[in-house]
Amino acid sequence: MTSSSSIQQAREALGKRLREIRKDSGLTARELASRAGWHESKCSRIENGRTTPSDEDLSVYTQHCGAGGQTADLIATARNIEGAYVEWRRMERSGLRRAQESVIPLWERTRHFRAYSSWLIPGPLQTRAYIEALLTSIRDRRSLPDDLEAAVQVRVDKQRVLHEGGRRFAVILEESVLRHRIGGAETMAGQLGHLLSLATLPNISLGIVPLSADRSALWPVEDFWIFDEAQVNVELVSAFLTITQPHEVSMYAQTFADLAELAVYGAAARTLVTAAIDSVG
């Protein structure tokens, strides 16, 4: 799916949802347009996904349909459409540095970070050597312009969020992440040792979901970050997904809480990391 087709499908889904709200209210499209002071074709354009409605459009629409309780969620949906699905090739067309810089404003305004990973050690907890190994692989696999050194430095510099602003970090990793060898034995051993060190910081909670955990109710899912209660970022193979709809953010928050119930912490988590270090040699 391309980013353009994804955006169009999102517009159409929003339009369908609005059409259902209007029909539930008993209004025709012409009646709603008349009450809103719109040209009668405007409802049709919005409901058929040809136009993304503005915040004001949605407020007026829900007001006249008696659905004011849905306004905030609809506005979040509309705002999210254009930027929700961004292909890596679009974000990285000038190299890796831009992608690394793109999240800096979000990181700086966030105070509570929640991260889950079944693939890799999350960015703020990575060593420089681990970062270099990851970004080298991405550069080569996607045939990107070579700005590796600058991109690595941006990611290293972003890690200041760990120590500034009273931010809190809750990180949950699948135990398998500790065994995915990135950058060779020396790099991986250094990364795992760094993880142990960071886990001692008072503002970082590290949970590990053991391989022995019963996953009948909840199996490993895609890697995701939750930023306060405002936004979720998900990394897919082909694209970067941004989620801001409140009900979807809540779903990820609940999934994170459920995964947290499966994880072990403290000495038990350190034992798993130490065992992974021992296995590297």
PDB file of C-alpha atoms in Angstrom:
ATOM      1  CA  MET A   1       0.000   0.000   0.000  1.00  0.00           C
ATOM      2  CA  THR A   2       1.436   3.394  -0.942  1.00  0.00           C
ATOM      3  CA  SER A   3       1.205   6.388   1.341  1.00  0.00           C
ATOM      4  CA  SER A   4      -1.196   8.129  -1.084  1.00  0.00           C
ATOM      5  CA  SER A   5      -3.610   5.183  -1.232  1.00  0.00           C
ATOM      6  CA  SER A   6      -3.417   4.832   2.544  1.00  0.00           C
ATOM      7  CA  ILE A   7      -4.331   8.505   2.980  1.00  0.00           C
ATOM      8  CA  GLN A   8      -7.240   8.188   0.557  1.00  0.00           C
ATOM      9  CA  GLN A   9      -8.560   5.106   2.346  1.00  0.00           C
ATOM     10  CA  ALA A  10      -8.335   6.998   5.635  1.00  0.00           C
ATOM     11  CA  ARG A  11     -10.308   9.922   4.161  1.00  0.00           C
ATOM     12  CA  GLU A  12     -12.964   7.522   2.884  1.00  0.00           C
ATOM     13  CA  ALA A  13     -13.194   5.774   6.262  1.00  0.00           C
ATOM     14  CA  LEU A  14     -13.654   9.128   8.006  1.00  0.00           C
ATOM     15  CA  GLY A  15     -16.300  10.123   5.470  1.00  0.00           C
ATOM     16  CA  LYS A  16     -18.183   6.878   5.986  1.00  0.00           C
ATOM     17  CA  ARG A  17     -18.124   7.411   9.747  1.00  0.00           C
ATOM     18  CA  LEU A  18     -19.493  10.942   9.324  1.00  0.00           C
ATOM     19  CA  ARG A  19     -22.218   9.716   6.955  1.00  0.00           C
ATOM     20  CA  GLU A  20     -23.325   7.205   9.596  1.00  0.00           C
ATOM     21  CA  ILE A  21     -23.437   9.945  12.231  1.00  0.00           C
ATOM     22  CA  ARG A  22     -25.562  12.120   9.928  1.00  0.00           C
ATOM     23  CA  LYS A  23     -27.954   9.299   9.067  1.00  0.00           C
ATOM     24  CA  ASP A  24     -28.328   8.402  12.743  1.00  0.00           C
ATOM     25  CA  SER A  25     -29.376  12.009  13.353  1.00  0.00           C
ATOM     26  CA  GLY A  26     -32.105  11.751  10.702  1.00  0.00           C
ATOM     27  CA  LEU A  27     -30.695  14.586   8.592  1.00  0.00           C
ATOM     28  CA  THR A  28     -30.181  14.468   4.848  1.00  0.00           C
ATOM     29  CA  ALA A  29     -26.953  15.822   3.414  1.00  0.00           C
ATOM     30  CA  ARG A  30     -28.867  18.788   2.007  1.00  0.00           C
ATOM     31  CA  GLU A  31     -30.462  19.562   5.375  1.00  0.00           C
ATOM     32  CA  LEU A  32     -27.121  19.405   7.177  1.00  0.00           C
ATOM     33  CA  ALA A  33     -25.455  21.657   4.597  1.00  0.00           C
ATOM     34  CA  SER A  34     -28.293  24.154   4.914  1.00  0.00           C
ATOM     35  CA  ARG A  35     -28.072  24.273   8.708  1.00  0.00           C
ATOM     36  CA  ALA A  36     -24.285  24.586   8.578  1.00  0.00           C
ATOM     37  CA  GLY A  37     -24.376  27.323   5.942  1.00  0.00           C
ATOM     38  CA  TRP A  38     -22.401  25.209   3.461  1.00  0.00           C
ATOM     39  CA  HIS A  39     -22.759  24.664  -0.258  1.00  0.00           C
ATOM     40  CA  GLU A  40     -24.813  21.501  -0.597  1.00  0.00           C
ATOM     41  CA  SER A  41     -21.939  19.676  -2.333  1.00  0.00           C
ATOM     42  CA  LYS A  42     -19.649  20.064   0.700  1.00  0.00           C
ATOM     43  CA  CYS A  43     -21.231  17.214   2.667  1.00  0.00           C
ATOM     44  CA  SER A  44     -20.863  14.955  -0.349  1.00  0.00           C
ATOM     45  CA  ARG A  45     -17.169  15.832  -0.796  1.00  0.00           C
ATOM     46  CA  ILE A  46     -16.446  15.151   2.871  1.00  0.00           C
ATOM     47  CA  GLU A  47     -18.509  11.964   3.110  1.00  0.00           C
ATOM     48  CA  ASN A  48     -16.986  10.510  -0.063  1.00  0.00           C
ATOM     49  CA  GLY A  49     -13.423  11.180   1.035  1.00  0.00           C
ATOM     50  CA  ARG A  50     -12.663  13.842  -1.568  1.00  0.00           C
ATOM     51  CA  THR A  51     -11.953  16.459   1.109  1.00  0.00           C
ATOM     52  CA  THR A  52     -10.410  16.195   4.569  1.00  0.00           C
ATOM     53  CA  PRO A  53     -12.641  18.306   6.868  1.00  0.00           C
ATOM     54  CA  SER A  54     -11.186  21.045   9.038  1.00  0.00           C
ATOM     55  CA  ASP A  55     -11.550  21.149  12.820  1.00  0.00           C
ATOM     56  CA  GLU A  56     -14.309  23.739  12.409  1.00  0.00           C
ATOM     57  CA  ASP A  57     -16.103  21.588   9.829  1.00  0.00           C
ATOM     58  CA  LEU A  58     -16.156  18.662  12.222  1.00  0.00           C
ATOM     59  CA  SER A  59     -17.344  20.781  15.143  1.00  0.00           C
ATOM     60  CA  VAL A  60     -20.227  22.152  13.056  1.00  0.00           C
ATOM     61  CA  TYR A  61     -21.032  18.724  11.627  1.00  0.00           C
ATOM     62  CA  THR A  62     -21.253  16.992  15.012  1.00  0.00           C
ATOM     63  CA  GLN A  63     -23.101  19.920  16.590  1.00  0.00           C
ATOM     64  CA  HIS A  64     -25.912  19.765  14.051  1.00  0.00           C
ATOM     65  CA  CYS A  65     -26.028  15.956  14.217  1.00  0.00           C
ATOM     66  CA  GLY A  66     -26.244  15.894  18.004  1.00  0.00           C
ATOM     67  CA  ALA A  67     -22.941  14.039  18.275  1.00  0.00           C
ATOM     68  CA  GLY A  68     -20.797  16.540  20.148  1.00  0.00           C
ATOM     69  CA  GLY A  69     -19.295  13.751  22.234  1.00  0.00           C
ATOM     70  CA  GLN A  70     -17.472  12.449  19.169  1.00  0.00           C
ATOM     71  CA  THR A  71     -15.951  15.762  18.093  1.00  0.00           C
ATOM     72  CA  ALA A  72     -12.533  15.378  19.738  1.00  0.00           C
ATOM     73  CA  ASP A  73     -11.986  11.886  18.366  1.00  0.00           C
ATOM     74  CA  LEU A  74     -13.050  12.940  14.863  1.00  0.00           C
ATOM     75  CA  ILE A  75     -10.735  15.956  14.926  1.00  0.00           C
ATOM     76  CA  ALA A  76      -7.825  13.754  15.994  1.00  0.00           C
ATOM     77  CA  THR A  77      -8.653  11.356  13.170  1.00  0.00           C
ATOM     78  CA  ALA A  78      -8.709  14.125  10.556  1.00  0.00           C
ATOM     79  CA  ARG A  79      -5.475  15.689  11.795  1.00  0.00           C
ATOM     80  CA  ASN A  80      -3.819  12.319  11.662  1.00  0.00           C
ATOM     81  CA  ILE A  81      -4.732  11.476   8.075  1.00  0.00           C
ATOM     82  CA  GLU A  82      -2.045  13.388   6.219  1.00  0.00           C
ATOM     83  CA  GLY A  83       0.789  12.403   8.532  1.00  0.00           C
ATOM     84  CA  ALA A  84      -0.352   9.025   9.807  1.00  0.00           C
ATOM     85  CA  TYR A  85       1.384   6.797   7.309  1.00  0.00           C
ATOM     86  CA  VAL A  86       4.795   7.887   6.029  1.00  0.00           C
ATOM     87  CA  GLU A  87       6.876   5.550   3.919  1.00  0.00           C
ATOM     88  CA  TRP A  88      10.495   5.203   4.986  1.00  0.00           C
ATOM     89  CA  ARG A  89      11.644   5.909   1.423  1.00  0.00           C
ATOM     90  CA  ARG A  90       9.902   9.277   1.589  1.00  0.00           C
ATOM     91  CA  MET A  91      11.243  10.165   5.031  1.00  0.00           C
ATOM     92  CA  GLU A  92      14.764   8.936   4.238  1.00  0.00           C
ATOM     93  CA  ARG A  93      15.134  10.105   0.647  1.00  0.00           C
ATOM     94  CA  SER A  94      17.889  12.555   1.660  1.00  0.00           C
ATOM     95  CA  GLY A  95      19.491  10.132   4.135  1.00  0.00           C
ATOM     96  CA  LEU A  96      19.017   8.895   7.688  1.00  0.00           C
ATOM     97  CA  ARG A  97      19.676  12.124   9.538  1.00  0.00           C
ATOM     98  CA  ARG A  98      16.303  13.663   8.670  1.00  0.00           C
ATOM     99  CA  ALA A  99      14.411  10.668  10.048  1.00  0.00           C
ATOM    100  CA  GLN A 100      16.413  10.863  13.275  1.00  0.00           C
ATOM    101  CA  GLU A 101      15.735  14.586  13.652  1.00  0.00           C
ATOM    102  CA  SER A 102      12.017  14.342  12.868  1.00  0.00           C
ATOM    103  CA  VAL A 103      11.036  13.062  16.319  1.00  0.00           C
ATOM    104  CA  ILE A 104      13.101  15.529  18.385  1.00  0.00           C
ATOM    105  CA  PRO A 105      10.195  17.965  19.048  1.00  0.00           C
ATOM    106  CA  LEU A 106       7.984  15.068  20.142  1.00  0.00           C
ATOM    107  CA  TRP A 107      10.657  13.714  22.471  1.00  0.00           C
ATOM    108  CA  GLU A 108      11.304  17.139  23.972  1.00  0.00           C
ATOM    109  CA  ARG A 109       7.661  17.784  24.862  1.00  0.00           C
ATOM    110  CA  THR A 110       6.990  14.288  26.227  1.00  0.00           C
ATOM    111  CA  ARG A 111       7.336  13.591  29.946  1.00  0.00           C
ATOM    112  CA  HIS A 112       6.196   9.966  30.167  1.00  0.00           C
ATOM    113  CA  PHE A 113       7.579   7.495  27.617  1.00  0.00           C
ATOM    114  CA  ARG A 114       6.357   3.929  27.281  1.00  0.00           C
ATOM    115  CA  ALA A 115       8.184   1.651  24.842  1.00  0.00           C
ATOM    116  CA  TYR A 116       7.660  -1.969  23.891  1.00  0.00           C
ATOM    117  CA  SER A 117       9.977  -3.920  21.616  1.00  0.00           C
ATOM    118  CA  SER A 118      10.066  -7.448  20.324  1.00  0.00           C
ATOM    119  CA  TRP A 119      12.829  -6.619  17.831  1.00  0.00           C
ATOM    120  CA  LEU A 120      15.526  -4.283  19.151  1.00  0.00           C
ATOM    121  CA  ILE A 121      16.811  -2.338  22.142  1.00  0.00           C
ATOM    122  CA  PRO A 122      14.929   1.013  21.959  1.00  0.00           C
ATOM    123  CA  GLY A 123      16.807   4.085  20.715  1.00  0.00           C
ATOM    124  CA  PRO A 124      17.366   6.036  23.967  1.00  0.00           C
ATOM    125  CA  LEU A 125      18.913   2.933  25.552  1.00  0.00           C
ATOM    126  CA  GLN A 126      21.273   2.126  22.662  1.00  0.00           C
ATOM    127  CA  THR A 127      25.063   2.428  22.700  1.00  0.00           C
ATOM    128  CA  ARG A 128      26.839   4.268  19.900  1.00  0.00           C
ATOM    129  CA  ALA A 129      28.214   0.987  18.518  1.00  0.00           C
ATOM    130  CA  TYR A 130      24.733  -0.577  18.486  1.00  0.00           C
ATOM    131  CA  ILE A 131      23.327   2.525  16.756  1.00  0.00           C
ATOM    132  CA  GLU A 132      26.082   2.416  14.130  1.00  0.00           C
ATOM    133  CA  ALA A 133      25.368  -1.248  13.407  1.00  0.00           C
ATOM    134  CA  LEU A 134      21.618  -0.636  13.055  1.00  0.00           C
ATOM    135  CA  LEU A 135      21.860   2.458  10.879  1.00  0.00           C
ATOM    136  CA  THR A 136      24.553   0.913   8.686  1.00  0.00           C
ATOM    137  CA  SER A 137      22.222  -1.992   7.997  1.00  0.00           C
ATOM    138  CA  ILE A 138      19.309   0.341   7.189  1.00  0.00           C
ATOM    139  CA  ARG A 139      21.475   2.501   4.921  1.00  0.00           C
ATOM    140  CA  ASP A 140      22.714  -0.493   2.967  1.00  0.00           C
ATOM    141  CA  ARG A 141      19.408  -2.366   2.809  1.00  0.00           C
ATOM    142  CA  ARG A 142      17.481   0.673   1.552  1.00  0.00           C
ATOM    143  CA  SER A 143      20.311   2.057  -0.627  1.00  0.00           C
ATOM    144  CA  LEU A 144      20.204   5.467   1.075  1.00  0.00           C
ATOM    145  CA  PRO A 145      22.530   8.459   0.749  1.00  0.00           C
ATOM    146  CA  ASP A 146      25.440   8.061   3.145  1.00  0.00           C
ATOM    147  CA  ASP A 147      25.027  10.468   6.051  1.00  0.00           C
ATOM    148  CA  LEU A 148      25.658   7.737   8.614  1.00  0.00           C
ATOM    149  CA  GLU A 149      28.003   9.654  10.910  1.00  0.00           C
ATOM    150  CA  ALA A 150      25.617  12.613  11.190  1.00  0.00           C
ATOM    151  CA  ALA A 151      22.615  10.339  11.758  1.00  0.00           C
ATOM    152  CA  VAL A 152      24.404   8.403  14.501  1.00  0.00           C
ATOM    153  CA  GLN A 153      25.339  11.645  16.253  1.00  0.00           C
ATOM    154  CA  VAL A 154      21.752  12.914  16.148  1.00  0.00           C
ATOM    155  CA  ARG A 155      20.515   9.703  17.745  1.00  0.00           C
ATOM    156  CA  VAL A 156      23.218   9.823  20.419  1.00  0.00           C
ATOM    157  CA  ASP A 157      22.424  13.486  21.155  1.00  0.00           C
ATOM    158  CA  LYS A 158      18.703  12.693  21.516  1.00  0.00           C
ATOM    159  CA  GLN A 159      19.523  10.447  24.453  1.00  0.00           C
ATOM    160  CA  ARG A 160      19.835  13.543  26.636  1.00  0.00           C
ATOM    161  CA  VAL A 161      16.079  13.153  27.254  1.00  0.00           C
ATOM    162  CA  LEU A 162      16.972  10.343  29.669  1.00  0.00           C
ATOM    163  CA  HIS A 163      18.593  12.815  32.021  1.00  0.00           C
ATOM    164  CA  GLU A 164      16.660  16.069  31.502  1.00  0.00           C
ATOM    165  CA  GLY A 165      13.263  17.398  32.447  1.00  0.00           C
ATOM    166  CA  GLY A 166      12.246  14.806  35.004  1.00  0.00           C
ATOM    167  CA  ARG A 167      11.087  12.439  32.274  1.00  0.00           C
ATOM    168  CA  ARG A 168       9.966   8.879  33.076  1.00  0.00           C
ATOM    169  CA  PHE A 169      10.632   5.852  30.907  1.00  0.00           C
ATOM    170  CA  ALA A 170       8.886   2.502  31.098  1.00  0.00           C
ATOM    171  CA  VAL A 171      10.458  -0.032  28.747  1.00  0.00           C
ATOM    172  CA  ILE A 172       9.272  -3.578  28.113  1.00  0.00           C
ATOM    173  CA  LEU A 173      11.376  -5.953  26.025  1.00  0.00           C
ATOM    174  CA  GLU A 174      10.778  -9.477  24.897  1.00  0.00           C
ATOM    175  CA  GLU A 175      13.611 -11.682  26.165  1.00  0.00           C
ATOM    176  CA  SER A 176      14.378 -12.544  22.538  1.00  0.00           C
ATOM    177  CA  VAL A 177      15.549  -8.942  22.006  1.00  0.00           C
ATOM    178  CA  LEU A 178      18.453  -9.686  24.339  1.00  0.00           C
ATOM    179  CA  ARG A 179      19.482 -12.555  22.065  1.00  0.00           C
ATOM    180  CA  HIS A 180      19.229 -10.783  18.700  1.00  0.00           C
ATOM    181  CA  ARG A 181      22.895 -10.206  17.961  1.00  0.00           C
ATOM    182  CA  ILE A 182      23.365  -6.756  16.430  1.00  0.00           C
ATOM    183  CA  GLY A 183      26.847  -5.620  15.430  1.00  0.00           C
ATOM    184  CA  GLY A 184      28.747  -8.688  16.578  1.00  0.00           C
ATOM    185  CA  ALA A 185      29.637 -10.129  19.979  1.00  0.00           C
ATOM    186  CA  GLU A 186      31.558  -7.164  21.370  1.00  0.00           C
ATOM    187  CA  THR A 187      28.902  -4.636  20.382  1.00  0.00           C
ATOM    188  CA  MET A 188      26.100  -6.785  21.775  1.00  0.00           C
ATOM    189  CA  ALA A 189      27.870  -7.469  25.060  1.00  0.00           C
ATOM    190  CA  GLY A 190      28.502  -3.739  25.466  1.00  0.00           C
ATOM    191  CA  GLN A 191      24.865  -2.966  24.691  1.00  0.00           C
ATOM    192  CA  LEU A 192      23.556  -5.426  27.242  1.00  0.00           C
ATOM    193  CA  GLY A 193      25.960  -4.121  29.877  1.00  0.00           C
ATOM    194  CA  HIS A 194      24.743  -0.581  29.134  1.00  0.00           C
ATOM    195  CA  LEU A 195      21.159  -1.761  29.526  1.00  0.00           C
ATOM    196  CA  LEU A 196      21.959  -3.094  32.992  1.00  0.00           C
ATOM    197  CA  SER A 197      23.496   0.233  33.943  1.00  0.00           C
ATOM    198  CA  LEU A 198      20.538   2.296  32.709  1.00  0.00           C
ATOM    199  CA  ALA A 199      18.099   0.033  34.554  1.00  0.00           C
ATOM    200  CA  THR A 200      19.523   1.338  37.831  1.00  0.00           C
ATOM    201  CA  LEU A 201      18.368   4.906  37.092  1.00  0.00           C
ATOM    202  CA  PRO A 202      15.348   5.922  39.180  1.00  0.00           C
ATOM    203  CA  ASN A 203      13.402   7.277  36.188  1.00  0.00           C
ATOM    204  CA  ILE A 204      13.735   4.105  34.096  1.00  0.00           C
ATOM    205  CA  SER A 205      11.634   0.979  34.579  1.00  0.00           C
ATOM    206  CA  LEU A 206      12.888  -2.048  32.648  1.00  0.00           C
ATOM    207  CA  GLY A 207      10.667  -5.074  32.252  1.00  0.00           C
ATOM    208  CA  ILE A 208      11.584  -8.251  30.390  1.00  0.00           C
ATOM    209  CA  VAL A 209       8.938 -10.686  29.167  1.00  0.00           C
ATOM    210  CA  PRO A 210      10.575 -14.115  29.628  1.00  0.00           C
ATOM    211  CA  LEU A 211      10.560 -16.670  26.848  1.00  0.00           C
ATOM    212  CA  SER A 212       8.873 -18.970  29.362  1.00  0.00           C
ATOM    213  CA  ALA A 213       5.871 -16.639  29.832  1.00  0.00           C
ATOM    214  CA  ASP A 214       2.456 -18.024  28.882  1.00  0.00           C
ATOM    215  CA  ARG A 215       1.461 -16.057  25.766  1.00  0.00           C
ATOM    216  CA  SER A 216      -1.964 -17.612  25.280  1.00  0.00           C
ATOM    217  CA  ALA A 217      -3.764 -14.330  25.992  1.00  0.00           C
ATOM    218  CA  LEU A 218      -1.291 -11.871  24.461  1.00  0.00           C
ATOM    219  CA  TRP A 219       1.464 -12.728  22.019  1.00  0.00           C
ATOM    220  CA  PRO A 220       4.323 -10.435  20.889  1.00  0.00           C
ATOM    221  CA  VAL A 221       3.112  -7.476  18.835  1.00  0.00           C
ATOM    222  CA  GLU A 222       4.692  -4.751  16.714  1.00  0.00           C
ATOM    223  CA  ASP A 223       7.211  -2.394  18.325  1.00  0.00           C
ATOM    224  CA  PHE A 224       5.575   0.809  19.570  1.00  0.00           C
ATOM    225  CA  TRP A 225       6.175   3.945  21.610  1.00  0.00           C
ATOM    226  CA  ILE A 226       3.531   5.810  23.639  1.00  0.00           C
ATOM    227  CA  PHE A 227       4.244   9.504  24.241  1.00  0.00           C
ATOM    228  CA  ASP A 228       2.314  10.721  27.293  1.00  0.00           C
ATOM    229  CA  GLU A 229      -1.335  10.072  26.425  1.00  0.00           C
ATOM    230  CA  ALA A 230      -1.113  11.983  23.158  1.00  0.00           C
ATOM    231  CA  GLN A 231       0.479   9.806  20.495  1.00  0.00           C
ATOM    232  CA  VAL A 232       1.685   6.338  19.558  1.00  0.00           C
ATOM    233  CA  ASN A 233       4.434   5.682  17.001  1.00  0.00           C
ATOM    234  CA  VAL A 234       4.715   2.281  15.333  1.00  0.00           C
ATOM    235  CA  GLU A 235       7.577   1.182  13.098  1.00  0.00           C
ATOM    236  CA  LEU A 236       6.547  -1.070  10.210  1.00  0.00           C
ATOM    237  CA  VAL A 237       8.771  -2.710   7.607  1.00  0.00           C
ATOM    238  CA  SER A 238       7.820  -0.183   4.935  1.00  0.00           C
ATOM    239  CA  ALA A 239       6.577   2.820   6.846  1.00  0.00           C
ATOM    240  CA  PHE A 240       6.313   4.868  10.018  1.00  0.00           C
ATOM    241  CA  LEU A 241       2.849   4.991  11.562  1.00  0.00           C
ATOM    242  CA  THR A 242       1.586   7.795  13.815  1.00  0.00           C
ATOM    243  CA  ILE A 243      -1.552   7.207  15.887  1.00  0.00           C
ATOM    244  CA  THR A 244      -3.361  10.044  17.658  1.00  0.00           C
ATOM    245  CA  GLN A 245      -6.982   8.916  17.835  1.00  0.00           C
ATOM    246  CA  PRO A 246      -7.773   8.728  21.565  1.00  0.00           C
ATOM    247  CA  HIS A 247      -9.466   5.327  21.379  1.00  0.00           C
ATOM    248  CA  GLU A 248      -6.492   3.835  19.499  1.00  0.00           C
ATOM    249  CA  VAL A 249      -3.968   5.388  21.881  1.00  0.00           C
ATOM    250  CA  SER A 250      -5.977   3.811  24.703  1.00  0.00           C
ATOM    251  CA  MET A 251      -5.769   0.410  23.010  1.00  0.00           C
ATOM    252  CA  TYR A 252      -1.984   0.622  22.897  1.00  0.00           C
ATOM    253  CA  ALA A 253      -1.877   1.832  26.502  1.00  0.00           C
ATOM    254  CA  GLN A 254      -3.944  -1.182  27.555  1.00  0.00           C
ATOM    255  CA  THR A 255      -1.729  -3.525  25.537  1.00  0.00           C
ATOM    256  CA  PHE A 256       1.327  -2.027  27.223  1.00  0.00           C
ATOM    257  CA  ALA A 257      -0.281  -2.577  30.643  1.00  0.00           C
ATOM    258  CA  ASP A 258      -1.083  -6.191  29.736  1.00  0.00           C
ATOM    259  CA  LEU A 259       2.486  -6.798  28.535  1.00  0.00           C
ATOM    260  CA  ALA A 260       3.763  -5.227  31.746  1.00  0.00           C
ATOM    261  CA  GLU A 261       1.852  -7.881  33.674  1.00  0.00           C
ATOM    262  CA  LEU A 262       3.805 -10.573  31.819  1.00  0.00           C
ATOM    263  CA  ALA A 263       7.203  -8.959  32.416  1.00  0.00           C
ATOM    264  CA  VAL A 264       9.672  -9.452  35.246  1.00  0.00           C
ATOM    265  CA  TYR A 265      11.568  -6.598  36.855  1.00  0.00           C
ATOM    266  CA  GLY A 266      14.471  -5.887  39.180  1.00  0.00           C
ATOM    267  CA  ALA A 267      16.695  -8.823  40.023  1.00  0.00           C
ATOM    268  CA  ALA A 268      14.720 -11.207  37.802  1.00  0.00           C
ATOM    269  CA  ALA A 269      15.140  -8.909  34.785  1.00  0.00           C
ATOM    270  CA  ARG A 270      18.840  -8.427  35.525  1.00  0.00           C
ATOM    271  CA  THR A 271      19.278 -12.199  35.643  1.00  0.00           C
ATOM    272  CA  LEU A 272      17.858 -12.506  32.122  1.00  0.00           C
ATOM    273  CA  VAL A 273      20.121  -9.749  30.799  1.00  0.00           C
ATOM    274  CA  THR A 274      23.164 -11.254  32.493  1.00  0.00           C
ATOM    275  CA  ALA A 275      22.382 -14.665  31.012  1.00  0.00           C
ATOM    276  CA  ALA A 276      22.198 -13.054  27.581  1.00  0.00           C
ATOM    277  CA  ILE A 277      25.603 -11.429  28.146  1.00  0.00           C
ATOM    278  CA  ASP A 278      27.055 -14.790  29.103  1.00  0.00           C
ATOM    279  CA  SER A 279      25.654 -16.345  25.933  1.00  0.00           C
ATOM    280  CA  VAL A 280      27.300 -13.728  23.694  1.00  0.00           C
ATOM    281  CA  GLY A 281      30.770 -15.029  24.410  1.00  0.00           C
TER     282      GLY A 281
END
